[in-house]
């Protein structure tokens, strides 16, 4: 049984068949999944879905790409949502310098900082999105040494992954591990002890080979687990067990 630690089932790509897809997951070997929010409506939708599916948990937060409408008073709404027993993290939050049309860097940093402070206050882990912002992301999490988190869809170097492990953080890998040009992600996965690794689909995005370019869903986390097992030189069953236990420990799921 597998734990998909990052999947966006509130995304519009699932509007036509959301319940069909989610309903089929436990029968397809998916034990657990976490649905992070990207803004307030998406965080509310994530919590509503988690209420309906036992295996599904939620995180709440403002994604850097979606943070333009953020106002400091939104922290109160996030705080209220985070009280829900199925909310296991603040996320996804972070920095994205890739898209030019994203909110200005200084604003992204303010939103990230506010949500790191909220996580510290609520003693919740964080799910970090870092795209083309490695140095600033590392600097910002260092401002909150009491906060633990995961860098999801990890795209940094092996050295950065080792640095995160030293800070007590986790590193999470997607279907990128299965791509032919994935040298950097593979090197990072090699550098990190398996006890600090989680796996995720980032559905509906990032489908692993041979589904690359199509809509992703949690069933395909199996392909990521297979590839990670190969990279780490362990059996599929061992890789599935360890990454599942890592996720449960990280998110505090009994
Ligand atoms: Ni995501």
Short mmCIF file of C-alpha atoms and ligand atoms in Angstrom, two decimals:
data_model
loop_
_atom_site.label_atom_id
_atom_site.label_comp_id
_atom_site.label_asym_id
_atom_site.label_seq_id
_atom_site.Cartn_x
_atom_site.Cartn_y
_atom_site.Cartn_z
CA UNK A 1 0.00 0.00 0.00
CA UNK A 2 1.32 3.42 -1.03
CA UNK A 3 1.14 6.97 0.35
CA UNK A 4 0.80 9.69 -2.30
CA UNK A 5 1.88 12.70 -0.22
CA UNK A 6 0.85 15.40 -2.74
CA UNK A 7 -2.13 15.39 -5.12
CA UNK A 8 -4.53 18.18 -6.13
CA UNK A 9 -7.96 16.55 -6.40
CA UNK A 10 -9.70 19.92 -6.07
CA UNK A 11 -8.15 20.88 -9.47
CA UNK A 12 -10.56 21.45 -12.35
CA UNK A 13 -8.94 18.61 -14.29
CA UNK A 14 -10.94 16.28 -12.01
CA UNK A 15 -14.29 18.11 -12.31
CA UNK A 16 -15.76 15.52 -14.68
CA UNK A 17 -14.88 12.36 -12.71
CA UNK A 18 -13.45 13.35 -9.30
CA UNK A 19 -15.53 10.88 -7.27
CA UNK A 20 -14.90 8.06 -9.69
CA UNK A 21 -11.12 8.60 -9.49
CA UNK A 22 -11.00 9.06 -5.70
CA UNK A 23 -13.39 6.16 -5.05
CA UNK A 24 -11.15 3.77 -7.02
CA UNK A 25 -7.89 4.63 -5.21
CA UNK A 26 -8.12 2.40 -2.09
CA UNK A 27 -8.82 -0.59 -4.34
CA UNK A 28 -5.78 0.35 -6.45
CA UNK A 29 -3.33 0.12 -3.54
CA UNK A 30 -3.40 3.72 -2.34
CA UNK A 31 -3.47 3.75 1.47
CA UNK A 32 -3.20 7.49 2.01
CA UNK A 33 -3.01 10.78 0.12
CA UNK A 34 -2.62 14.45 1.02
CA UNK A 35 -4.40 17.18 -0.96
CA UNK A 36 -2.65 20.54 -0.47
CA UNK A 37 -4.49 23.82 -0.99
CA UNK A 38 -3.30 26.59 -3.35
CA UNK A 39 -5.41 29.51 -2.05
CA UNK A 40 -8.42 29.91 0.26
CA UNK A 41 -11.12 28.37 -1.99
CA UNK A 42 -8.80 25.51 -2.93
CA UNK A 43 -7.89 24.92 0.73
CA UNK A 44 -11.59 24.81 1.64
CA UNK A 45 -12.19 22.35 -1.21
CA UNK A 46 -9.29 20.18 -0.01
CA UNK A 47 -10.78 20.01 3.50
CA UNK A 48 -14.23 19.19 2.10
CA UNK A 49 -12.79 16.32 0.06
CA UNK A 50 -10.82 15.02 3.05
CA UNK A 51 -14.09 14.93 5.00
CA UNK A 52 -15.59 12.62 2.39
CA UNK A 53 -12.70 10.17 1.91
CA UNK A 54 -11.10 8.34 4.85
CA UNK A 55 -7.74 7.91 3.12
CA UNK A 56 -7.50 11.56 2.07
CA UNK A 57 -5.97 14.32 4.22
CA UNK A 58 -5.66 18.05 3.51
CA UNK A 59 -3.15 20.87 3.82
CA UNK A 60 -4.12 24.56 3.69
CA UNK A 61 -2.21 27.53 2.36
CA UNK A 62 -1.40 29.99 -0.41
CA UNK A 63 0.78 28.69 -3.25
CA UNK A 64 3.29 31.31 -4.49
CA UNK A 65 1.76 31.26 -7.99
CA UNK A 66 -1.72 31.88 -6.54
CA UNK A 67 -0.89 34.31 -3.74
CA UNK A 68 -1.84 37.62 -5.44
CA UNK A 69 -5.17 37.88 -3.55
CA UNK A 70 -3.53 37.14 -0.19
CA UNK A 71 -4.18 39.61 2.65
CA UNK A 72 -2.73 39.21 6.17
CA UNK A 73 -6.27 38.75 7.55
CA UNK A 74 -6.50 35.52 5.50
CA UNK A 75 -4.26 33.97 8.15
CA UNK A 76 -7.31 33.88 10.42
CA UNK A 77 -9.23 31.82 7.84
CA UNK A 78 -6.27 29.48 7.39
CA UNK A 79 -5.95 29.13 11.16
CA UNK A 80 -9.62 28.15 11.42
CA UNK A 81 -9.33 25.64 8.56
CA UNK A 82 -6.18 24.17 10.14
CA UNK A 83 -8.16 23.25 13.25
CA UNK A 84 -9.95 20.56 11.24
CA UNK A 85 -8.74 17.11 12.37
CA UNK A 86 -7.91 16.11 8.80
CA UNK A 87 -5.65 19.10 8.11
CA UNK A 88 -2.11 17.80 8.57
CA UNK A 89 0.07 20.63 7.25
CA UNK A 90 0.33 24.20 6.00
CA UNK A 91 0.85 24.02 2.25
CA UNK A 92 1.58 24.38 -0.34
CA UNK A 93 3.60 27.50 0.34
CA UNK A 94 6.92 28.79 -0.94
CA UNK A 95 8.57 30.70 -3.75
CA UNK A 96 8.26 30.42 -7.52
CA UNK A 97 10.58 32.65 -9.57
CA UNK A 98 10.05 30.66 -12.79
CA UNK A 99 6.94 32.37 -14.15
CA UNK A 100 7.35 36.05 -14.92
CA UNK A 101 3.63 36.70 -14.38
CA UNK A 102 3.85 35.47 -10.77
CA UNK A 103 3.41 37.99 -7.95
CA UNK A 104 6.58 40.03 -7.19
CA UNK A 105 9.29 38.17 -5.28
CA UNK A 106 9.06 40.43 -2.22
CA UNK A 107 5.32 39.75 -1.98
CA UNK A 108 5.82 35.97 -2.35
CA UNK A 109 8.41 36.16 0.43
CA UNK A 110 6.00 38.01 2.71
CA UNK A 111 3.24 35.44 2.12
CA UNK A 112 5.70 32.58 2.66
CA UNK A 113 7.03 34.15 5.87
CA UNK A 114 3.51 34.75 7.27
CA UNK A 115 2.58 31.11 6.64
CA UNK A 116 5.82 29.76 8.13
CA UNK A 117 4.99 31.79 11.24
CA UNK A 118 1.48 30.31 11.25
CA UNK A 119 2.92 26.78 11.01
CA UNK A 120 5.24 27.55 13.92
CA UNK A 121 2.32 28.82 15.98
CA UNK A 122 0.12 25.80 15.16
CA UNK A 123 3.03 23.33 15.39
CA UNK A 124 2.19 21.95 11.96
CA UNK A 125 4.66 20.82 9.27
CA UNK A 126 4.86 22.74 5.99
CA UNK A 127 4.82 21.65 2.34
CA UNK A 128 7.19 23.87 0.37
CA UNK A 129 7.08 24.63 -3.34
CA UNK A 130 10.47 25.95 -4.51
CA UNK A 131 10.96 26.62 -8.20
CA UNK A 132 14.07 28.50 -9.32
CA UNK A 133 14.26 29.97 -5.81
CA UNK A 134 16.56 27.57 -3.97
CA UNK A 135 18.77 30.07 -2.12
CA UNK A 136 15.89 32.29 -0.96
CA UNK A 137 13.75 29.28 0.06
CA UNK A 138 16.60 27.88 2.19
CA UNK A 139 17.24 31.30 3.74
CA UNK A 140 13.57 31.72 4.64
CA UNK A 141 13.14 28.33 6.28
CA UNK A 142 16.26 29.04 8.33
CA UNK A 143 14.38 32.01 9.82
CA UNK A 144 12.02 29.45 11.41
CA UNK A 145 14.23 26.78 12.99
CA UNK A 146 11.27 25.41 14.95
CA UNK A 147 9.37 24.56 11.72
CA UNK A 148 9.84 21.24 9.92
CA UNK A 149 8.74 20.58 6.41
CA UNK A 150 9.17 18.93 3.07
CA UNK A 151 10.44 20.32 -0.22
CA UNK A 152 7.92 18.84 -2.61
CA UNK A 153 8.74 17.96 -6.24
CA UNK A 154 12.36 18.52 -5.26
CA UNK A 155 14.35 20.25 -7.98
CA UNK A 156 17.51 21.29 -6.12
CA UNK A 157 20.97 19.76 -6.11
CA UNK A 158 22.17 16.73 -4.14
CA UNK A 159 24.03 19.18 -1.88
CA UNK A 160 20.84 21.10 -1.16
CA UNK A 161 19.00 17.84 -0.39
CA UNK A 162 21.75 16.92 2.09
CA UNK A 163 21.46 20.38 3.64
CA UNK A 164 17.70 19.93 4.13
CA UNK A 165 18.25 16.55 5.78
CA UNK A 166 20.73 18.20 8.17
CA UNK A 167 18.05 20.74 9.06
CA UNK A 168 15.66 17.88 9.88
CA UNK A 169 13.57 18.34 6.73
CA UNK A 170 12.18 15.83 4.23
CA UNK A 171 12.59 15.70 0.46
CA UNK A 172 9.82 14.51 -1.86
CA UNK A 173 10.02 13.22 -5.42
CA UNK A 174 7.51 13.06 -8.26
CA UNK A 175 7.31 11.36 -11.64
CA UNK A 176 10.26 13.52 -12.70
CA UNK A 177 12.39 10.62 -11.38
CA UNK A 178 11.14 8.52 -14.31
CA UNK A 179 12.02 11.09 -17.00
CA UNK A 180 15.01 10.48 -19.24
CA UNK A 181 16.53 13.90 -18.43
CA UNK A 182 16.10 13.46 -14.66
CA UNK A 183 19.80 13.26 -13.79
CA UNK A 184 19.62 15.99 -11.12
CA UNK A 185 16.57 14.54 -9.33
CA UNK A 186 18.10 11.06 -9.43
CA UNK A 187 21.35 12.35 -7.90
CA UNK A 188 19.38 14.10 -5.15
CA UNK A 189 17.38 10.93 -4.45
CA UNK A 190 20.64 8.99 -4.19
CA UNK A 191 22.10 11.50 -1.73
CA UNK A 192 19.21 11.42 0.76
CA UNK A 193 18.67 8.54 3.21
CA UNK A 194 15.44 6.68 2.33
CA UNK A 195 14.12 7.53 5.82
CA UNK A 196 13.93 11.20 4.70
CA UNK A 197 12.21 10.63 1.37
CA UNK A 198 8.53 10.85 0.49
CA UNK A 199 6.88 10.15 -2.85
CA UNK A 200 4.06 12.03 -4.54
CA UNK A 201 2.33 12.30 -7.88
CA UNK A 202 1.57 16.08 -7.79
CA UNK A 203 -1.57 15.06 -9.68
CA UNK A 204 -2.99 16.18 -12.05
CA UNK A 205 0.49 17.37 -13.16
CA UNK A 206 3.84 15.60 -13.65
CA UNK A 207 2.58 12.16 -14.75
CA UNK A 208 5.40 9.60 -14.71
CA UNK A 209 6.60 7.71 -17.79
CA UNK A 210 4.79 6.12 -19.70
CA UNK A 211 1.91 8.51 -18.96
CA UNK A 212 3.98 11.68 -19.29
CA UNK A 213 1.91 14.60 -20.62
CA UNK A 214 -1.41 13.00 -19.61
CA UNK A 215 -3.51 13.66 -16.55
CA UNK A 216 -1.88 12.17 -13.47
CA UNK A 217 -3.59 10.48 -10.51
CA UNK A 218 -2.43 8.72 -7.36
CA UNK A 219 -2.41 5.23 -8.93
CA UNK A 220 0.75 6.23 -10.78
CA UNK A 221 2.67 6.76 -7.52
CA UNK A 222 3.48 3.06 -7.98
CA UNK A 223 5.71 3.94 -10.94
CA UNK A 224 7.56 6.54 -8.85
CA UNK A 225 8.02 4.02 -6.04
CA UNK A 226 9.39 1.47 -8.53
CA UNK A 227 11.94 3.96 -9.85
CA UNK A 228 12.95 5.13 -6.37
CA UNK A 229 13.40 1.49 -5.25
CA UNK A 230 15.71 0.95 -8.22
CA UNK A 231 17.72 4.10 -7.40
CA UNK A 232 18.04 3.16 -3.72
CA UNK A 233 18.74 -0.53 -4.39
CA UNK A 234 15.85 -1.80 -2.26
CA UNK A 235 12.80 -3.90 -3.07
CA UNK A 236 9.55 -2.26 -4.17
CA UNK A 237 7.84 -3.52 -1.00
CA UNK A 238 10.54 -2.03 1.22
CA UNK A 239 10.43 1.31 -0.62
CA UNK A 240 6.62 1.40 -0.37
CA UNK A 241 6.72 0.59 3.35
CA UNK A 242 9.44 3.09 4.27
CA UNK A 243 8.00 6.01 2.25
CA UNK A 244 4.54 5.28 3.67
CA UNK A 245 5.85 5.26 7.24
CA UNK A 246 7.86 8.44 6.54
CA UNK A 247 4.71 10.19 5.37
CA UNK A 248 2.67 9.03 8.36
CA UNK A 249 5.35 10.17 10.78
CA UNK A 250 5.83 13.51 9.01
CA UNK A 251 2.13 14.35 8.84
CA UNK A 252 1.33 12.83 12.24
CA UNK A 253 -1.15 10.31 10.87
CA UNK A 254 -1.71 7.33 13.19
NI1 LIG B 1 1.40 20.94 -5.83
#
